[in-house]
PDB file of C-alpha atoms in Angstrom:
ATOM      1  CA  MET M  85     -14.018  20.447   6.529  1.00 92.00           C
ATOM      2  CA  LEU M  86     -10.928  22.725   5.888  1.00 96.00           C
ATOM      3  CA  GLY M  87      -7.943  21.927   8.067  1.00 95.00           C
ATOM      4  CA  ARG M  88      -4.823  24.206   8.449  1.00 95.00           C
ATOM      5  CA  ASP M  89      -2.961  22.960   5.508  1.00 95.00           C
ATOM      6  CA  ASP M  90      -6.077  23.075   3.224  1.00 96.00           C
ATOM      7  CA  ILE M  91      -6.751  26.773   4.306  1.00 97.00           C
ATOM      8  CA  ARG M  92      -2.912  27.887   3.485  1.00 96.00           C
ATOM      9  CA  GLN M  93      -3.307  26.262   0.211  1.00 97.00           C
ATOM     10  CA  LEU M  94      -6.620  28.000  -0.574  1.00 98.00           C
ATOM     11  CA  LEU M  95      -5.160  31.447   0.452  1.00 98.00           C
ATOM     12  CA  THR M  96      -2.116  30.779  -1.573  1.00 98.00           C
ATOM     13  CA  GLU M  97      -4.225  30.169  -4.784  1.00 98.00           C
ATOM     14  CA  LEU M  98      -6.202  33.136  -4.088  1.00 98.00           C
ATOM     15  CA  GLY M  99      -3.047  35.172  -3.856  1.00 98.00           C
ATOM     16  CA  GLU M 100      -1.851  33.464  -7.264  1.00 98.00           C
ATOM     17  CA  GLU M 101      -5.370  34.544  -8.747  1.00 98.00           C
ATOM     18  CA  LEU M 102      -4.891  38.137  -7.476  1.00 98.00           C
ATOM     19  CA  ALA M 103      -1.318  38.723  -8.641  1.00 98.00           C
ATOM     20  CA  GLU M 104      -2.355  37.149 -11.909  1.00 97.00           C
ATOM     21  CA  GLU M 105      -4.760  40.322 -12.216  1.00 96.00           C
ATOM     22  CA  GLY M 106      -2.123  42.636 -11.033  1.00 97.00           C
ATOM     23  CA  THR M 107      -3.857  43.116  -7.471  1.00 97.00           C
ATOM     24  CA  ARG M 108      -2.832  42.653  -3.903  1.00 98.00           C
ATOM     25  CA  GLY M 109      -5.732  41.749  -1.364  1.00 98.00           C
ATOM     26  CA  GLU M 110      -5.602  42.248   2.230  1.00 98.00           C
ATOM     27  CA  LEU M 111      -7.226  39.770   4.446  1.00 98.00           C
ATOM     28  CA  PHE M 112      -7.708  39.794   8.035  1.00 98.00           C
ATOM     29  CA  VAL M 113      -9.121  36.282   8.992  1.00 98.00           C
ATOM     30  CA  VAL M 114     -11.136  35.336  12.164  1.00 96.00           C
ATOM     31  CA  GLY M 115     -13.273  32.511  13.737  1.00 93.00           C
ATOM     32  CA  GLY M 116     -12.582  28.888  12.976  1.00 93.00           C
ATOM     33  CA  ALA M 117      -9.888  29.584  10.261  1.00 96.00           C
ATOM     34  CA  ALA M 118      -7.961  31.788  12.369  1.00 96.00           C
ATOM     35  CA  MET M 119      -7.895  29.183  15.219  1.00 95.00           C
ATOM     36  CA  ALA M 120      -6.826  26.728  12.733  1.00 96.00           C
ATOM     37  CA  LEU M 121      -4.107  28.797  11.093  1.00 95.00           C
ATOM     38  CA  ALA M 122      -2.496  30.107  14.177  1.00 95.00           C
ATOM     39  CA  PHE M 123      -3.597  28.551  17.229  1.00 91.00           C
ATOM     40  CA  ASN M 124      -4.751  25.027  17.330  1.00 80.00           C
ATOM     41  CA  THR M 125      -3.435  23.116  13.946  1.00 77.00           C
ATOM     42  CA  ARG M 126      -6.139  20.149  14.462  1.00 86.00           C
ATOM     43  CA  ARG M 127      -8.528  22.675  14.081  1.00 88.00           C
ATOM     44  CA  ALA M 128     -11.106  22.524  11.078  1.00 92.00           C
ATOM     45  CA  THR M 129     -13.635  24.697   9.726  1.00 93.00           C
ATOM     46  CA  ARG M 130     -16.343  24.939   6.785  1.00 93.00           C
ATOM     47  CA  ASP M 131     -15.101  28.165   5.709  1.00 96.00           C
ATOM     48  CA  VAL M 132     -12.943  31.117   6.244  1.00 98.00           C
ATOM     49  CA  ASP M 133     -14.320  33.918   7.818  1.00 97.00           C
ATOM     50  CA  ALA M 134     -12.717  37.179   6.896  1.00 98.00           C
ATOM     51  CA  VAL M 135     -13.026  40.833   6.125  1.00 97.00           C
ATOM     52  CA  PHE M 136     -10.921  41.920   2.829  1.00 98.00           C
ATOM     53  CA  GLU M 137      -9.948  44.320   0.550  1.00 97.00           C
ATOM     54  CA  PRO M 138     -10.494  45.001  -2.489  1.00 98.00           C
ATOM     55  CA  LYS M 139     -13.776  43.364  -1.910  1.00 97.00           C
ATOM     56  CA  GLN M 140     -15.418  42.361  -4.937  1.00 97.00           C
ATOM     57  CA  VAL M 141     -12.247  41.521  -6.617  1.00 98.00           C
ATOM     58  CA  VAL M 142     -11.111  39.047  -3.703  1.00 98.00           C
ATOM     59  CA  TYR M 143     -14.769  37.874  -3.923  1.00 98.00           C
ATOM     60  CA  ARG M 144     -14.176  37.231  -7.758  1.00 97.00           C
ATOM     61  CA  ALA M 145     -10.650  35.290  -7.136  1.00 98.00           C
ATOM     62  CA  ALA M 146     -12.036  33.109  -4.366  1.00 98.00           C
ATOM     63  CA  ARG M 147     -15.061  31.959  -6.709  1.00 97.00           C
ATOM     64  CA  ARG M 148     -12.248  30.970  -9.471  1.00 97.00           C
ATOM     65  CA  VAL M 149     -10.270  28.999  -6.605  1.00 98.00           C
ATOM     66  CA  ALA M 150     -13.678  27.267  -5.639  1.00 98.00           C
ATOM     67  CA  ASP M 151     -14.185  26.166  -9.237  1.00 97.00           C
ATOM     68  CA  ARG M 152     -11.161  24.257  -9.234  1.00 95.00           C
ATOM     69  CA  HIS M 153     -12.063  22.445  -6.153  1.00 96.00           C
ATOM     70  CA  ASN M 154     -15.283  20.278  -6.698  1.00 90.00           C
ATOM     71  CA  ASP M 155     -15.958  19.925  -2.851  1.00 91.00           C
ATOM     72  CA  LEU M 156     -15.340  23.550  -1.993  1.00 96.00           C
ATOM     73  CA  PRO M 157     -18.393  25.542  -1.767  1.00 95.00           C
ATOM     74  CA  GLU M 158     -18.356  29.223  -3.624  1.00 93.00           C
ATOM     75  CA  ASP M 159     -18.676  31.075  -0.454  1.00 95.00           C
ATOM     76  CA  TRP M 160     -15.578  29.342   1.089  1.00 98.00           C
ATOM     77  CA  LEU M 161     -14.388  32.826   1.899  1.00 98.00           C
ATOM     78  CA  ASN M 162     -16.767  35.308   3.164  1.00 96.00           C
ATOM     79  CA  ASP M 163     -17.060  38.548   4.887  1.00 97.00           C
ATOM     80  CA  ALA M 164     -20.438  37.450   6.930  1.00 93.00           C
ATOM     81  CA  VAL M 165     -18.451  38.354  10.130  1.00 93.00           C
ATOM     82  CA  LYS M 166     -17.912  41.920   9.532  1.00 92.00           C
ATOM     83  CA  GLY M 167     -20.834  43.035  11.336  1.00 88.00           C
ATOM     84  CA  PHE M 168     -19.631  41.568  14.636  1.00 85.00           C
ATOM     85  CA  LEU M 169     -16.070  43.142  14.725  1.00 89.00           C
ATOM     86  CA  PRO M 170     -15.106  45.538  17.011  1.00 81.00           C
ATOM     87  CA  GLY M 171     -12.886  47.315  15.071  1.00 83.00           C
ATOM     88  CA  ASP M 172      -8.913  46.838  13.937  1.00 90.00           C
ATOM     89  CA  ASP M 173      -6.912  44.344  15.980  1.00 95.00           C
ATOM     90  CA  PRO M 174      -3.668  46.164  16.718  1.00 92.00           C
ATOM     91  CA  ASP M 175      -2.373  42.949  17.875  1.00 95.00           C
ATOM     92  CA  ALA M 176      -3.078  40.904  14.680  1.00 97.00           C
ATOM     93  CA  SER M 177      -0.245  39.168  13.444  1.00 96.00           C
ATOM     94  CA  VAL M 178       1.020  38.557   9.479  1.00 97.00           C
ATOM     95  CA  LEU M 179       0.343  34.843   8.746  1.00 94.00           C
ATOM     96  CA  PHE M 180       1.954  35.115   5.221  1.00 91.00           C
ATOM     97  CA  ASP M 181       2.597  37.777   2.667  1.00 95.00           C
ATOM     98  CA  HIS M 182       2.246  36.394  -0.809  1.00 92.00           C
ATOM     99  CA  PRO M 183       2.734  38.822  -3.679  1.00 93.00           C
ATOM    100  CA  GLY M 184      -1.035  38.711  -4.514  1.00 97.00           C
ATOM    101  CA  VAL M 185      -2.445  38.643  -0.782  1.00 98.00           C
ATOM    102  CA  ARG M 186      -1.507  39.400   2.743  1.00 98.00           C
ATOM    103  CA  VAL M 187      -3.038  37.477   5.511  1.00 98.00           C
ATOM    104  CA  ARG M 188      -3.446  38.797   8.984  1.00 98.00           C
ATOM    105  CA  VAL M 189      -4.976  36.758  11.654  1.00 97.00           C
ATOM    106  CA  ALA M 190      -6.795  37.751  14.634  1.00 97.00           C
ATOM    107  CA  SER M 191      -5.005  37.934  18.039  1.00 97.00           C
ATOM    108  CA  PRO M 192      -6.049  35.590  20.883  1.00 97.00           C
ATOM    109  CA  ARG M 193      -7.587  38.426  22.804  1.00 96.00           C
ATOM    110  CA  TYR M 194      -9.550  39.542  19.639  1.00 95.00           C
ATOM    111  CA  LEU M 195     -10.738  36.051  18.973  1.00 95.00           C
ATOM    112  CA  PHE M 196     -11.479  35.285  22.866  1.00 94.00           C
ATOM    113  CA  THR M 197     -14.006  38.609  22.499  1.00 92.00           C
ATOM    114  CA  LEU M 198     -15.698  37.357  19.347  1.00 91.00           C
ATOM    115  CA  LYS M 199     -16.007  33.678  20.581  1.00 89.00           C
ATOM    116  CA  LEU M 200     -17.274  34.629  24.276  1.00 89.00           C
ATOM    117  CA  LEU M 201     -19.617  37.361  22.970  1.00 86.00           C
ATOM    118  CA  ALA M 202     -20.934  34.722  20.262  1.00 83.00           C
ATOM    119  CA  SER M 203     -21.908  32.448  23.571  1.00 72.00           C
ATOM    120  CA  ARG M 204     -21.954  29.244  21.378  1.00 80.00           C
ATOM    121  CA  VAL M 205     -20.906  27.637  24.474  1.00 73.00           C
ATOM    122  CA  GLU M 206     -21.487  23.909  23.465  1.00 79.00           C
ATOM    123  CA  ARG M 207     -19.405  24.423  20.323  1.00 84.00           C
ATOM    124  CA  ASP M 208     -16.518  27.050  21.155  1.00 85.00           C
ATOM    125  CA  THR M 209     -15.680  25.636  24.901  1.00 87.00           C
ATOM    126  CA  ASP M 210     -12.415  24.240  23.526  1.00 88.00           C
ATOM    127  CA  ASP M 211     -11.347  27.498  21.618  1.00 90.00           C
ATOM    128  CA  ILE M 212     -12.437  29.768  24.581  1.00 90.00           C
ATOM    129  CA  SER M 213     -10.543  27.938  27.138  1.00 90.00           C
ATOM    130  CA  LEU M 214      -7.170  27.929  24.840  1.00 92.00           C
ATOM    131  CA  LEU M 215      -7.750  31.652  24.015  1.00 94.00           C
ATOM    132  CA  TYR M 216      -8.196  32.650  27.415  1.00 93.00           C
ATOM    133  CA  ARG M 217      -4.989  30.893  28.446  1.00 92.00           C
ATOM    134  CA  LEU M 218      -3.147  32.272  25.313  1.00 95.00           C
ATOM    135  CA  SER M 219      -4.492  35.947  26.375  1.00 95.00           C
ATOM    136  CA  GLY M 220      -2.670  35.785  29.333  1.00 94.00           C
ATOM    137  CA  PHE M 221      -6.040  36.780  31.352  1.00 93.00           C
ATOM    138  CA  THR M 222      -4.870  36.413  35.295  1.00 90.00           C
ATOM    139  CA  SER M 223      -8.822  36.284  36.496  1.00 90.00           C
ATOM    140  CA  PRO M 224     -12.235  35.983  35.079  1.00 90.00           C
ATOM    141  CA  ALA M 225     -12.742  39.375  36.000  1.00 90.00           C
ATOM    142  CA  GLU M 226      -9.722  40.692  34.009  1.00 93.00           C
ATOM    143  CA  ALA M 227     -11.311  38.808  30.998  1.00 93.00           C
ATOM    144  CA  PHE M 228     -14.800  40.296  31.808  1.00 90.00           C
ATOM    145  CA  ASP M 229     -13.361  43.732  31.764  1.00 92.00           C
ATOM    146  CA  TYR M 230     -11.456  43.376  28.320  1.00 92.00           C
ATOM    147  CA  VAL M 231     -14.637  42.233  26.884  1.00 91.00           C
ATOM    148  CA  GLU M 232     -16.816  44.815  28.133  1.00 90.00           C
ATOM    149  CA  HIS M 233     -14.118  47.401  26.932  1.00 88.00           C
ATOM    150  CA  ALA M 234     -14.077  46.053  23.432  1.00 86.00           C
ATOM    151  CA  TYR M 235     -17.996  45.743  23.442  1.00 85.00           C
ATOM    152  CA  PRO M 236     -19.477  48.107  26.085  1.00 86.00           C
ATOM    153  CA  HIS M 237     -22.997  48.139  24.530  1.00 85.00           C
ATOM    154  CA  ILE M 238     -23.414  44.120  24.330  1.00 84.00           C
ATOM    155  CA  PRO M 239     -23.935  42.199  27.731  1.00 85.00           C
ATOM    156  CA  LEU M 240     -22.082  39.392  28.144  1.00 85.00           C
ATOM    157  CA  ALA M 241     -24.633  36.212  28.097  1.00 85.00           C
ATOM    158  CA  PRO M 242     -24.728  34.576  31.821  1.00 88.00           C
ATOM    159  CA  ARG M 243     -23.797  31.172  30.311  1.00 86.00           C
ATOM    160  CA  ALA M 244     -20.671  32.665  28.902  1.00 85.00           C
ATOM    161  CA  ARG M 245     -19.939  34.279  32.206  1.00 85.00           C
ATOM    162  CA  TYR M 246     -20.149  30.988  33.759  1.00 88.00           C
ATOM    163  CA  LEU M 247     -18.303  29.077  31.248  1.00 85.00           C
ATOM    164  CA  LEU M 248     -15.230  31.489  31.684  1.00 83.00           C
ATOM    165  CA  GLU M 249     -15.530  31.334  35.569  1.00 85.00           C
ATOM    166  CA  GLU M 250     -15.355  27.161  35.207  1.00 85.00           C
ATOM    167  CA  LEU M 251     -12.706  27.442  32.662  1.00 77.00           C
ATOM    168  CA  ALA M 252     -10.544  29.874  35.089  1.00 73.00           C
ATOM    169  CA  THR M 253     -10.994  27.309  37.968  1.00 76.00           C
ATOM    170  CA  ASP M 254     -10.133  24.480  35.989  1.00 70.00           C
ATOM    171  CA  SER M 255      -6.843  26.001  35.007  1.00 60.00           C
TER     172      SER M 255
END
């Protein structure tokens, strides 16, 4: 499992690899890695979900980083999440800016939307609760409206609705 410090170190190494090539990567980090980096320092994750450019160059550099770490899978950095993202996050924040890589993390509302729609209630309850509070929603209805606006064609699963209503009453 990768904690906040591990992820920062790996992304720094990635930046060094890219800088050596004379390339600069742009990463937008979501999921558990974003939670660990920006919102919950005790959080750990198996990998770093992100979208990035230039894609193949970043992938090659990430594999070189993995080669130096025996216990790190080759796909520690992956863009499998790209099909689930609603687009750009205008509220993303720059986590760090290395000469070889600029790393942005998704905003609380963006992550809240992704986690709620994934409906992995058993696994993501703590993250959803934290992100609900950090997003500044004043009611479950406001949160539902926000999610439905971000993903107008994807219905929110009933279990996610129930969880959100329960979390709102516990707050």
